[in-house]
Short mmCIF file of C-alpha atoms in Angstrom, two decimals:
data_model
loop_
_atom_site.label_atom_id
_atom_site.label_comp_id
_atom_site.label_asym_id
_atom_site.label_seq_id
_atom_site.Cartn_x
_atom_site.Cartn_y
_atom_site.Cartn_z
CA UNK A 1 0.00 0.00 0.00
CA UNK A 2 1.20 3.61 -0.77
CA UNK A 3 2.59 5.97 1.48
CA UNK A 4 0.51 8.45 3.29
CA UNK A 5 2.05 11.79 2.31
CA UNK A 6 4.03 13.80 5.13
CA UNK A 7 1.97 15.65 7.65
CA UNK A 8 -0.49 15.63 10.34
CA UNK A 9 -1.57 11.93 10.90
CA UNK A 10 -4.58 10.59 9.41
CA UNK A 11 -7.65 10.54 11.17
CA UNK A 12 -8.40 6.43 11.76
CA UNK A 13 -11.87 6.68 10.21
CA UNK A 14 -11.67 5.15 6.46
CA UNK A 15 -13.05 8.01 4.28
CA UNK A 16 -15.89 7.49 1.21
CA UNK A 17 -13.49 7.49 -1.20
CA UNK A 18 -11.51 4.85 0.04
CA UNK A 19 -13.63 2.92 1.67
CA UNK A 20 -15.23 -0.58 0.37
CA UNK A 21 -18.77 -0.09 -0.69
CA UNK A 22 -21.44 -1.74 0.49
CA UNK A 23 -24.78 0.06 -0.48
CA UNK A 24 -26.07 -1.50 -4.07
CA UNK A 25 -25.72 1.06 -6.50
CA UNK A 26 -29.08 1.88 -8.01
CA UNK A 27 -30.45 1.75 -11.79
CA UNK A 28 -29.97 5.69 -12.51
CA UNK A 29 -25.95 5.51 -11.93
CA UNK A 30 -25.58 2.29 -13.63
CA UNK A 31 -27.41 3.39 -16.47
CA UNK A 32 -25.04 6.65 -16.48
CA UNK A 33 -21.72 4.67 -16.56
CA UNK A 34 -23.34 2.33 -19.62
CA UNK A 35 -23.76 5.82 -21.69
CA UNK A 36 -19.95 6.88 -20.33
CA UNK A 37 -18.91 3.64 -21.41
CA UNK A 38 -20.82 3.29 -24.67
CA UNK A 39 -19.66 6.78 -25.70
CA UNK A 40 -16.12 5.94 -24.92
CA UNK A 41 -15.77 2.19 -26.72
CA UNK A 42 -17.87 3.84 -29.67
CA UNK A 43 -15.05 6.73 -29.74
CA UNK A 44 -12.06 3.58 -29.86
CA UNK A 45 -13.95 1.19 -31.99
CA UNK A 46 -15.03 2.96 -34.60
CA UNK A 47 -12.46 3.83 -36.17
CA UNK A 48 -10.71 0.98 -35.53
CA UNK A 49 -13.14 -1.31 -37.14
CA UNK A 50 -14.09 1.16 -39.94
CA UNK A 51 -12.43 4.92 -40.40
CA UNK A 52 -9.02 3.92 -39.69
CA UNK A 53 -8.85 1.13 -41.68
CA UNK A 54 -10.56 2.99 -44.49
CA UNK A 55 -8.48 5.94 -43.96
CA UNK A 56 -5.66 3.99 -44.38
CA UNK A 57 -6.56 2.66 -47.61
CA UNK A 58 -7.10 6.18 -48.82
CA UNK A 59 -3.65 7.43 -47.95
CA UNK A 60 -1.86 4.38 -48.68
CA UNK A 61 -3.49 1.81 -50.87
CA UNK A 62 -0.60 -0.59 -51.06
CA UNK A 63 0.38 -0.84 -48.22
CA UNK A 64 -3.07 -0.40 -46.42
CA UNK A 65 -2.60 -3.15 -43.52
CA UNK A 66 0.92 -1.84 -42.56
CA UNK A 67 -0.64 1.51 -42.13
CA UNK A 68 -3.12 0.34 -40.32
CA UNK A 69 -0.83 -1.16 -38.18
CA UNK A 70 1.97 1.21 -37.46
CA UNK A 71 -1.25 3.82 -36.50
CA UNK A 72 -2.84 0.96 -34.20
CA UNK A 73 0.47 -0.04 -32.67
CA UNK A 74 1.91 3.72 -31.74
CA UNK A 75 -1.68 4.59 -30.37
CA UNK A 76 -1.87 1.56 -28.04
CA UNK A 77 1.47 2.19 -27.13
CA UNK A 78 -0.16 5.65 -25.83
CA UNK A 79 -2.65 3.90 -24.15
CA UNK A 80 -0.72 1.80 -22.46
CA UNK A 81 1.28 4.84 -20.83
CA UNK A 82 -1.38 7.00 -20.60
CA UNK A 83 -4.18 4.72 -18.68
CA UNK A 84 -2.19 3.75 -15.33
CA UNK A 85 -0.50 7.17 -15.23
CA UNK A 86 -4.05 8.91 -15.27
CA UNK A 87 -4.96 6.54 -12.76
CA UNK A 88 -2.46 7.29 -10.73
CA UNK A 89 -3.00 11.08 -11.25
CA UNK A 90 -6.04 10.66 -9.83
CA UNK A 91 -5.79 8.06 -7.22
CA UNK A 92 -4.23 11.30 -5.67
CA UNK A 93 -6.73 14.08 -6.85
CA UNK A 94 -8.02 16.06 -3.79
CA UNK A 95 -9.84 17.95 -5.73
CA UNK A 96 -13.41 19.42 -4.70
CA UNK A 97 -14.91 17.77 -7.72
CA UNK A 98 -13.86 14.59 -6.63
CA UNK A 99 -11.09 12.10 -7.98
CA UNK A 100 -12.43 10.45 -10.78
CA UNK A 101 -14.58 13.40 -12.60
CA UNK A 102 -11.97 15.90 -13.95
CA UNK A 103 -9.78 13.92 -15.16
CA UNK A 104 -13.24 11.96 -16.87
CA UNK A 105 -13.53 15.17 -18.96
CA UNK A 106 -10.19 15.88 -19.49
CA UNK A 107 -9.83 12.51 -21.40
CA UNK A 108 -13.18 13.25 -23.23
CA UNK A 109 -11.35 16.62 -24.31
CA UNK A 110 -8.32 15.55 -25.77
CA UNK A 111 -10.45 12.19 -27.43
CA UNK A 112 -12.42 14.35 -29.08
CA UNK A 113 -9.60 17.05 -30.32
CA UNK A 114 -8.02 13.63 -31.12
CA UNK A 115 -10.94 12.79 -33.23
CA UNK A 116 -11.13 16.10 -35.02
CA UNK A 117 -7.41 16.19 -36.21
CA UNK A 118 -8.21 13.06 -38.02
CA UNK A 119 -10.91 14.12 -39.58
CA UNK A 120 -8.58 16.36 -41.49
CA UNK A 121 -5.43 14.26 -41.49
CA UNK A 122 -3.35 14.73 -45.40
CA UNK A 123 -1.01 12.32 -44.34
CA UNK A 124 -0.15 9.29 -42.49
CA UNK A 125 2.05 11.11 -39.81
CA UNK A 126 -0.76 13.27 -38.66
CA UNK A 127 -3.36 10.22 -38.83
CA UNK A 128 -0.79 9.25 -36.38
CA UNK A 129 -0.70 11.81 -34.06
CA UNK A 130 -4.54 11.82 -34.31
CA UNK A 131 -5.23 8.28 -33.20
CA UNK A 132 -2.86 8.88 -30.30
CA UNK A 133 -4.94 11.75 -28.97
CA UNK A 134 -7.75 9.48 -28.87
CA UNK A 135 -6.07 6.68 -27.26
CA UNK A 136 -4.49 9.32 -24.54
CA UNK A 137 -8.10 10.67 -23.75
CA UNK A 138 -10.41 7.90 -24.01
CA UNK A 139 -7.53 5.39 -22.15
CA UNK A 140 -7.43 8.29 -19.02
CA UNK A 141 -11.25 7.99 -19.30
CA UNK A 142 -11.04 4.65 -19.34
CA UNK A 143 -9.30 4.55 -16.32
CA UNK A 144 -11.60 6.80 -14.43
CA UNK A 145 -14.52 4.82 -15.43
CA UNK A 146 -13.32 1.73 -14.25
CA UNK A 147 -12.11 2.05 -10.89
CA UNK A 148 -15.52 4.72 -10.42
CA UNK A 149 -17.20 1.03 -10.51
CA UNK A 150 -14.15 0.02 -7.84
CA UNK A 151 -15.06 2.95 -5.65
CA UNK A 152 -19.36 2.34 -6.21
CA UNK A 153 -20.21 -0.81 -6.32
CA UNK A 154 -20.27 -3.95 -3.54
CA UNK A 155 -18.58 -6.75 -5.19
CA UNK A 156 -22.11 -8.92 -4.65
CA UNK A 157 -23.00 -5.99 -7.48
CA UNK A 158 -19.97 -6.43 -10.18
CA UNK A 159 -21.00 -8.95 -12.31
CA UNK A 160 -23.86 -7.35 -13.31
CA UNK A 161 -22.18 -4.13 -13.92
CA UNK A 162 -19.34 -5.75 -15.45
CA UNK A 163 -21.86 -6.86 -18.05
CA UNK A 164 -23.42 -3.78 -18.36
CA UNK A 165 -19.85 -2.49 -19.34
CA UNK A 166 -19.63 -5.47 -21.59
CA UNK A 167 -22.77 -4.48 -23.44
CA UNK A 168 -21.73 -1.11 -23.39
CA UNK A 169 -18.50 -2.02 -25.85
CA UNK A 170 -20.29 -3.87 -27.80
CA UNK A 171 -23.24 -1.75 -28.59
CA UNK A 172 -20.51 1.22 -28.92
CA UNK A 173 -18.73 -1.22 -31.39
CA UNK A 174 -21.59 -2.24 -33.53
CA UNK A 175 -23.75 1.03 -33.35
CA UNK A 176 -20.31 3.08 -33.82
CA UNK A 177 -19.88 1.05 -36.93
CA UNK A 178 -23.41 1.70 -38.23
CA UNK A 179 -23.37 5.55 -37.65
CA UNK A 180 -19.82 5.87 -38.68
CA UNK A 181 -20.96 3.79 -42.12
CA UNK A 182 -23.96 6.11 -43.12
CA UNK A 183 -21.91 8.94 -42.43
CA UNK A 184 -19.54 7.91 -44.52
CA UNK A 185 -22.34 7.21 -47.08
CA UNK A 186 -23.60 10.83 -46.80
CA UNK A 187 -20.29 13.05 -46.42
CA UNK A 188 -17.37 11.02 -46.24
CA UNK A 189 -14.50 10.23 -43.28
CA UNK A 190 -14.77 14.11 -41.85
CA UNK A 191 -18.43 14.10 -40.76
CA UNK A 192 -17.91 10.11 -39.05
CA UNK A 193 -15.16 11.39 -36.92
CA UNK A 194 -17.07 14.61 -36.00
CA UNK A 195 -20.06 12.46 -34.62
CA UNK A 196 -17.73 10.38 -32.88
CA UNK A 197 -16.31 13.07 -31.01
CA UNK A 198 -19.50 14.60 -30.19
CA UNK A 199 -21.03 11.14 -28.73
CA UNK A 200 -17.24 10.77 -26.60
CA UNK A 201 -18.07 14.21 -25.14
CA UNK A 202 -22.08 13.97 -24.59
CA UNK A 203 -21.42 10.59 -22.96
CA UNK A 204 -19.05 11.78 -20.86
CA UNK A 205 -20.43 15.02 -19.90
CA UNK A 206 -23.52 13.35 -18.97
CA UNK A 207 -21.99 10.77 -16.64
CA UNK A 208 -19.61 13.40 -14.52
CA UNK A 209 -22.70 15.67 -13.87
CA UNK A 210 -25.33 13.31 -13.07
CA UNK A 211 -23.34 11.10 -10.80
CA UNK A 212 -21.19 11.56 -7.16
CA UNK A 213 -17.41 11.46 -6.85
CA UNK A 214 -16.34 11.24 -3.25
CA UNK A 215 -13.50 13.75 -2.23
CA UNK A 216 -10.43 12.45 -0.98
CA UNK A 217 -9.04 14.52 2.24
CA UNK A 218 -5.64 15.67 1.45
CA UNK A 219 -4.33 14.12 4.89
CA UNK A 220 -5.07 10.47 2.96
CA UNK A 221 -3.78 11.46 -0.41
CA UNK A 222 -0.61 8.67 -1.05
CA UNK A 223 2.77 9.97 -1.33
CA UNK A 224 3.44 12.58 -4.55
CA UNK A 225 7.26 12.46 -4.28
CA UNK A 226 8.48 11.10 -7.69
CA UNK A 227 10.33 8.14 -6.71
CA UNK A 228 8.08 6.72 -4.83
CA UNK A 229 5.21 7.65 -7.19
CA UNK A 230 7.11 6.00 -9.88
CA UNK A 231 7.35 2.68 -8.10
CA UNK A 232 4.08 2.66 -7.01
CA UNK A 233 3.78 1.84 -11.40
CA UNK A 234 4.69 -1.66 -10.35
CA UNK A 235 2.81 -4.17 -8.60
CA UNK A 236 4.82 -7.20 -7.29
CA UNK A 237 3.60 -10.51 -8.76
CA UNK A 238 5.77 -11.94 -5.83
CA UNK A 239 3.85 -9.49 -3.28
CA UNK A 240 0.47 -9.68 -5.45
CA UNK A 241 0.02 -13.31 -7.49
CA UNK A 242 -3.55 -13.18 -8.02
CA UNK A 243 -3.25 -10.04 -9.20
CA UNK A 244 -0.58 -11.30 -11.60
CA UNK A 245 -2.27 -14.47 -12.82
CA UNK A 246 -5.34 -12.32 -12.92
CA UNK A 247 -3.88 -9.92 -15.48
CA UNK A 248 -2.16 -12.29 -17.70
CA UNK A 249 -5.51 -14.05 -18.23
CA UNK A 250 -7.14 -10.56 -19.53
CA UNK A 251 -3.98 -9.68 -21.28
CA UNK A 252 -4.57 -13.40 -22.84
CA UNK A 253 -7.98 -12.99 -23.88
CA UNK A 254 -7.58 -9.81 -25.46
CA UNK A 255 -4.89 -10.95 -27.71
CA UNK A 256 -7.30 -13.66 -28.39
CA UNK A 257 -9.93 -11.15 -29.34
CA UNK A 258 -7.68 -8.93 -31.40
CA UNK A 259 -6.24 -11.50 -33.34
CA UNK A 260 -10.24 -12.45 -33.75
CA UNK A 261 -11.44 -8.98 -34.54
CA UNK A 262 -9.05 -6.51 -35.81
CA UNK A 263 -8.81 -7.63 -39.42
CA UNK A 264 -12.13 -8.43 -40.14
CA UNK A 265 -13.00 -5.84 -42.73
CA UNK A 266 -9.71 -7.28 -44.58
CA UNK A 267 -10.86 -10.66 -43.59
CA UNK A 268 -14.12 -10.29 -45.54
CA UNK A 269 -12.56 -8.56 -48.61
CA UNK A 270 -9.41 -10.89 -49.18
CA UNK A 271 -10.32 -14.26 -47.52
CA UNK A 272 -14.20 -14.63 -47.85
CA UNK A 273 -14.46 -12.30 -50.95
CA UNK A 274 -17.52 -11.30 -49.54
CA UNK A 275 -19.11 -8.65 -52.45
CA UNK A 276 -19.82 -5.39 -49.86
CA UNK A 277 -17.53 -6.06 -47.00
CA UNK A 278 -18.82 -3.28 -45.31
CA UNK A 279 -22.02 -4.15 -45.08
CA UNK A 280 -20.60 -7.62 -44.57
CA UNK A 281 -18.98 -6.40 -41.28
CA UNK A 282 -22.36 -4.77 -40.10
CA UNK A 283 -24.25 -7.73 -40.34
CA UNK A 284 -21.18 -10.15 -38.07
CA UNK A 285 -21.28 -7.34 -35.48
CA UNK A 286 -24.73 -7.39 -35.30
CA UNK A 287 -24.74 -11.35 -34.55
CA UNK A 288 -21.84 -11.03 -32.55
CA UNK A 289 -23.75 -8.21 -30.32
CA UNK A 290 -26.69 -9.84 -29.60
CA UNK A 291 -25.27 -12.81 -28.63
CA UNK A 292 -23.01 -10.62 -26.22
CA UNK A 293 -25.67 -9.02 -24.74
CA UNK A 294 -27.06 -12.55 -23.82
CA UNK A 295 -23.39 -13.61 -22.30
CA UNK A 296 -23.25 -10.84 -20.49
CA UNK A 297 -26.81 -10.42 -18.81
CA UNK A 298 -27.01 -14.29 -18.17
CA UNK A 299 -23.60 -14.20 -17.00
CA UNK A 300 -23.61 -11.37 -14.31
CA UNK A 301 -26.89 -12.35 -13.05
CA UNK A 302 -25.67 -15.91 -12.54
CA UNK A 303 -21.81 -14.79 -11.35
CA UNK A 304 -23.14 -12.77 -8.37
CA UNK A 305 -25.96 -14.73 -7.43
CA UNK A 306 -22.91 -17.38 -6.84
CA UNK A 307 -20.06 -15.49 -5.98
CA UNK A 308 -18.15 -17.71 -8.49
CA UNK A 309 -16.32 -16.26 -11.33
CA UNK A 310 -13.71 -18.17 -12.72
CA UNK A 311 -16.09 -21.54 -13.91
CA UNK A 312 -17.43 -18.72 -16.35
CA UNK A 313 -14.03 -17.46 -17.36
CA UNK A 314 -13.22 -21.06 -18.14
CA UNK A 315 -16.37 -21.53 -20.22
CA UNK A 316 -16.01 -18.40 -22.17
CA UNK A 317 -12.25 -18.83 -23.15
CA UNK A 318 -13.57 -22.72 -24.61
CA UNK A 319 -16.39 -20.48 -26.48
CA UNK A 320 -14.55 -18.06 -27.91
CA UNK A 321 -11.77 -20.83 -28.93
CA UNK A 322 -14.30 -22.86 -30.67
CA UNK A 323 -15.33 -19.90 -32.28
CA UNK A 324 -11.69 -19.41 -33.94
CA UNK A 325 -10.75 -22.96 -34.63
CA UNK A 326 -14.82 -22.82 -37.16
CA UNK A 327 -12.57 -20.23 -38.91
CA UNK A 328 -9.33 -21.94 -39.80
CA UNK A 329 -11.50 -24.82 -41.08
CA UNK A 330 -13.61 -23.16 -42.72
CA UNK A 331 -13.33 -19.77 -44.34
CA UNK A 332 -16.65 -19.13 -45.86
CA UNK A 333 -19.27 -16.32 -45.47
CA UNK A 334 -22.01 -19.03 -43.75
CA UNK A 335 -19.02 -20.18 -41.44
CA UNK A 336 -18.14 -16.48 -40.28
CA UNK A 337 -22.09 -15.62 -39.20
CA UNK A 338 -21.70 -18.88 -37.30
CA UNK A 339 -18.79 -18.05 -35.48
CA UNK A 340 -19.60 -14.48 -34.67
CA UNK A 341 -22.44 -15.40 -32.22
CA UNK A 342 -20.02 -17.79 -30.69
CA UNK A 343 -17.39 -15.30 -30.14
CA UNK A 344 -20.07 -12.63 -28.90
CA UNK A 345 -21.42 -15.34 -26.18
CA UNK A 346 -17.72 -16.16 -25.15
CA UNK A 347 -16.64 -12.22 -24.78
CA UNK A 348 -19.70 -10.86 -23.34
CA UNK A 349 -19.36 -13.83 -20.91
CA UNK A 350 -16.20 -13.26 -20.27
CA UNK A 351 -16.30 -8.97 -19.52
CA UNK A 352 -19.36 -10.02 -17.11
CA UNK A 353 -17.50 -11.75 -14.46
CA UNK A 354 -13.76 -10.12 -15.42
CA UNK A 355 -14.36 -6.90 -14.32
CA UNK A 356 -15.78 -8.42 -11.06
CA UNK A 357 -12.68 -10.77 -10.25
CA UNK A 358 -9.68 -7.71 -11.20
CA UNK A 359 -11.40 -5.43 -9.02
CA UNK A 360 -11.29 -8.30 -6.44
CA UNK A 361 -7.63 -9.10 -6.32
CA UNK A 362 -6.71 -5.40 -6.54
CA UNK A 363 -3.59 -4.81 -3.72
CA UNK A 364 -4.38 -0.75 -2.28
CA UNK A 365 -8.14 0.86 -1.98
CA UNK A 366 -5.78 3.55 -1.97
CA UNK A 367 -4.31 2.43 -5.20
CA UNK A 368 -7.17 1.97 -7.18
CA UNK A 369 -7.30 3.78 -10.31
CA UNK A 370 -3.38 3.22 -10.61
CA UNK A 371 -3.63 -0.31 -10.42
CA UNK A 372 -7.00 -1.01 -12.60
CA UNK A 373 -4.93 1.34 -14.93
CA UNK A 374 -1.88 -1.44 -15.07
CA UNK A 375 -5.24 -3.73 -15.51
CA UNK A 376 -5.97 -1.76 -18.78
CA UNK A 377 -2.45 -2.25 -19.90
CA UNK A 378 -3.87 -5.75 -21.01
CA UNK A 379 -6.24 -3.72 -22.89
CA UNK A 380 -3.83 -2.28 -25.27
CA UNK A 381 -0.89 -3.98 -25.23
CA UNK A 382 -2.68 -6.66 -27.38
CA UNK A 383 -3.28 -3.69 -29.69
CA UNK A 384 0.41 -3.32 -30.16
CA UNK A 385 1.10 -6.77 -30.29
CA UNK A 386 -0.98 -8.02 -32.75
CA UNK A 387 -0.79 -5.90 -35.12
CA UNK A 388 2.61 -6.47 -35.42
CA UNK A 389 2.19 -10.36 -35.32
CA UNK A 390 -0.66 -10.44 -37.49
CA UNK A 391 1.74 -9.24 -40.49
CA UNK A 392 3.97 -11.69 -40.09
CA UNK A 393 1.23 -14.37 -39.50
CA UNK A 394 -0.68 -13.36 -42.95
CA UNK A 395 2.64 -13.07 -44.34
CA UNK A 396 5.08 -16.06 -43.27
CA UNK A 397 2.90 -18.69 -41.53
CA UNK A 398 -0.09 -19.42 -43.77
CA UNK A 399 -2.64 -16.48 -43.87
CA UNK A 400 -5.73 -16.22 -42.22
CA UNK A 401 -6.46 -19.90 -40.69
CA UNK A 402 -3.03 -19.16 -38.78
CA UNK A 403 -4.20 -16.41 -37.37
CA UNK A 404 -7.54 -17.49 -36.20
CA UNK A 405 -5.24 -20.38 -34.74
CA UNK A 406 -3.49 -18.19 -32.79
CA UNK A 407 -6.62 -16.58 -31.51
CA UNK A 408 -7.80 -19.86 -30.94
CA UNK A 409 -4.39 -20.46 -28.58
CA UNK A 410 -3.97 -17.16 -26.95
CA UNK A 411 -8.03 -17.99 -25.54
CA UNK A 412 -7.30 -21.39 -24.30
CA UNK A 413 -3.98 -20.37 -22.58
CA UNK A 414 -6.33 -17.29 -21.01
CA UNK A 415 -8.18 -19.98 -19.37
CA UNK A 416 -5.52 -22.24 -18.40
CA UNK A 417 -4.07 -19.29 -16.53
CA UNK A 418 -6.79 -18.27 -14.56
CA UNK A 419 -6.84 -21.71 -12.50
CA UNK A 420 -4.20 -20.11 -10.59
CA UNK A 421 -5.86 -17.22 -9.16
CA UNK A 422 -6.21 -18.14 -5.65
CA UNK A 423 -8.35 -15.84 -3.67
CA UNK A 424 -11.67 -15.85 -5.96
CA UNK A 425 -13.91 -18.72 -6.73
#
């Protein structure tokens, strides 16, 4: 646990903003952190799924997927800095607007100025410098969001609003790829990003004023002296191994997903040949949604009723496996709508009870945003990662089945690894 700052000693009385919760959050606040949450996977998906990769094509034609790439990779390298650093920013915010708020609209700021420079990007570098705007906003919001659920809600509550989170990505990936694809229908890549950036800020503006954020008293703010703030970036697997094994399974089954995910609109074009890959796309999302949603509500009802969480991790990394392994078989338009439910089921199954368990095996209430930030590092380090493997995959090691084959792997590894978290059923 971090330092308490120098000064007057602590009172011994836990304060709000520290303290475990215990009173069930109610329907208005959840609802409020869905729209936060849709609003921010809509402003990350998006484009990821449909104006970056078009975008890229645009600039670059020939060498599309490597742009894509190189963009992807620098952003999530971004992300990866910018989400635990926020979090520890504000684990130490003593601000009268709370902890978690400002720095909730700061991210939303710079997303959306993010969002806006690529809307008029000429050129690959400052598509670049774009995405990583986004990625530095929306990961800091990300990181407020998230441990706002740590500071809220009882853990006999997470489940359920881990799936509510889960939902929340998907719809923001699905319904972000819809609006972004009649935009571009009516005025081109400009007018998508614009809307994006609007629906980043309304969702986050409506969540910071509708909602409380405890203050923290200075005299429990953790220590601000740079050394030890800087060390407090690492948590001890030695000191911490659920923590560890806890991580490595989310890091696991978001490589999984990536690998799964990232290429599909090049996956329809080059490997199915499907005739309007766009539309194509639309219609996988849409199956893979709904069956999401159904993962997600079954699972969090189901997960907190039993306190149990890791039976479901285990039965969503053997879904979303399965769903992979269809793929490398078979690579066929009728195959990919089967497999897109599958992997929704798995996923949405899987965000339901993860949330729950990470916030469980967290070291420090003290430490909370800064360590659900090193959470989200398994968030986007996948997004660096596999990019990078994915073009040598596709180009050394046999195409697309290979690469639904690793999915398949990095999935069933995820659940092998989360047998050894200790401390949650």
């Amino acid at each position: 646990m971090s330092e308490i700052a120098a000064g007057p000693q602590p009172p011994s009385e836990i304060p709000e903003a520290l303290a475990e919760p215990v009173v069930r959050v109610r329907a208005g606040w959840m609802s409020l952190l869905f729209t936060a949450n849709f609003a921010l996977w809509l402003g990350i998906y998006a484009p990821i799924q449909v104006l970056l990769p078009k975008q890229a094509e645009l600039l670059a034609a020939a060498d599309k997927e490597f742009v894509f790439g190189l963009v992807t990779g620098v952003g999530a390298v971004v992300a990866m800095v910018t989400n635990p650093a926020i979090g520890l920013l504000s684990d130490r915010t003593c601000s009268r607007f709370g902890r978690r708020h400002p720095w909730t609209v700061a991210g939303a700021t710079v997303a959306a100025a993010g969002l806006l420079v690529l809307a008029i990007a000429p050129d690959v570098a400052v598509m670049t410098v774009g995405w990583c705007l986004v990625q530095a906003g929306l990961n800091g919001m990300l990181a407020t969001l998230m441990s706002g659920m740590a500071d809220r809600v009882p853990i006999a509550q997470r489940a359920q609003a881990g799936g509510l989170v889960g939902i929340a990505q998907m719809l923001g990936t699905v319904l972000g790829s819809a609006v972004v694809v009649v935009m571009l229908d009516l005025a081109g890549l400009p007018l998508a990003y614009a809307v994006c950036a609007a629906i980043v800020l309304g969702g986050a503006a409506a969540f910071v004023l509708r909602t409380p954020d405890a203050r923290l008293p200075i005299a429990f703010r953790p220590s601000t002296r740079v050394r030890e703030v800087l060390a407090e970036l690492w948590v001890s697997p030695r000191r911490h191994p659920d923590f560890a094994w806890a991580w490595a399974c989310h890091f696991m089954i978001n490589l999984g997903n990536a690998f799964g995910t990232l290429y599909l609109l090049f996956f329809l074009k080059d490997a199915v040949h499907y005739p309007d890959p766009d539309t194509g796309l639309l219609i996988m999302m849409g199956l893979y949604g709904f069956a999401l949603v159904i993962g997600a509500v079954l699972a969090g009802h189901f997960s907190d009723k039993s306190g149990r969480r890791k039976p479901y991790v285990l039965g969503a990394s053997a879904v979303m496996a399965l769903a992979a392994l269809l793929l490398v078989v078979w690579q066929t338009w009728p195959v990919a709508l089967a497999a897109s439910p599958l992997l929704g089921v798995g996923f949405g199954t899987y965000m339901a009870v993860a949330l729950a368990m990470l916030t469980q095996v967290l070291p420090a209430a003290q430490d909370r945003a800064k360590d659900l930030g090193v959470v989200n590092i398994a968030n986007s380090l996948p997004q660096v990662v596999a990019p990078l493997l994915t073009t040598v995959i596709l180009a050394s090691f046999g195409g697309y089945p290979a690469l639904f084959t690793a999915s398949a792997a990095a999935t069933v590894i995820a659940g092998i690894l989360v047998t050894r978290v200790k401390s949650v059923s």
